[in-house]
């Protein structure tokens, strides 16, 4: 069977959607593809990767043209749309791919607490390393100096423990470990200085392993001097209706509950934040197109033309971020202590970051064809405004991720 016969074998004689007799690969009545993915595994795979493979290579041609500043935007605005992927579709493909890879490659590192030093009996519980916790009595040459430093340290630790907000219990536990460690290390230093000193016969104020006196923990949020509680002591905004106040207090309570989770597992929070960035870009891109419309209102271009420029510019920025993530992933394979092997990674990342504003300026110059001085002024103004919007968007994303994690 020839290739054409094989193609005909998987084609229906009539469109499955509207039953119009088919004369080619697409229905001329409704436009549905004649290929039925249920009749061919190859076409089923093509359905999954439709954005890439059913475009007859347009995605690769589009990405290649996108690398030249302004060339793709000018071609699309001039009416050469068939050879390239539509701007919105390209932006969706690149942005989703970019931030998917970013979630896999960008890590802020694990948050680890110092391992405690061994006690006299060889165990390692309830203490922290002197050099990492700041507890060190080695400089004291008299027992009186050790006792004075011990008491001052204990006073500060107990005061700090009392000020730990509710929801930061893991911080309180670390302070308690240092309280026990302070007494143990002070006792060991006294033994070194004067093994028979009378203070060694006295019990510690806070015996190791024994629970410390319970104290009320300060709340992260206080209303009228009392701990915030969504039910018994909520935040009340007079000009908001009751349902809005209930919603606000629910989110505030959720944010307070998430503090220890985010503090102990910040990478989870960052991953969630990165995953929400594409949604924010769908808002920022049309706003940026509006800024272009205002900046170049004398060109009499319609808003959708500026939107094309905004979509292609953001698609390129996402592409650069994707390259940065891939470089970072490769750099993670290099041992962290090897400075010289890290230099190529840093150089490549710096080159990409330096090229991004140059590309955007060059693109703006080529598309709008104004004198470079006017282009530079508008580029700086637009860049400043967009930077402020971006900071606000990131802050809003961080806030919403925090209260919804």
mmCIF file of C-alpha atoms in Angstrom, residues 387-397:
data_model
loop_
_atom_site.group_PDB
_atom_site.id
_atom_site.type_symbol
_atom_site.label_atom_id
_atom_site.label_comp_id
_atom_site.label_asym_id
_atom_site.label_seq_id
_atom_site.Cartn_x
_atom_site.Cartn_y
_atom_site.Cartn_z
ATOM 1 C CA UNK A 387 8.978 47.385 36.183
ATOM 2 C CA UNK A 388 6.703 48.996 38.767
ATOM 3 C CA UNK A 389 3.759 46.961 37.499
ATOM 4 C CA UNK A 390 5.867 43.810 37.607
ATOM 5 C CA UNK A 391 6.898 44.452 41.222
ATOM 6 C CA UNK A 392 3.277 45.025 42.184
ATOM 7 C CA UNK A 393 2.231 41.851 40.363
ATOM 8 C CA UNK A 394 4.914 39.774 42.098
ATOM 9 C CA UNK A 395 3.883 41.205 45.475
ATOM 10 C CA UNK A 396 0.235 40.400 44.770
ATOM 11 C CA UNK A 397 1.148 36.893 43.578
#
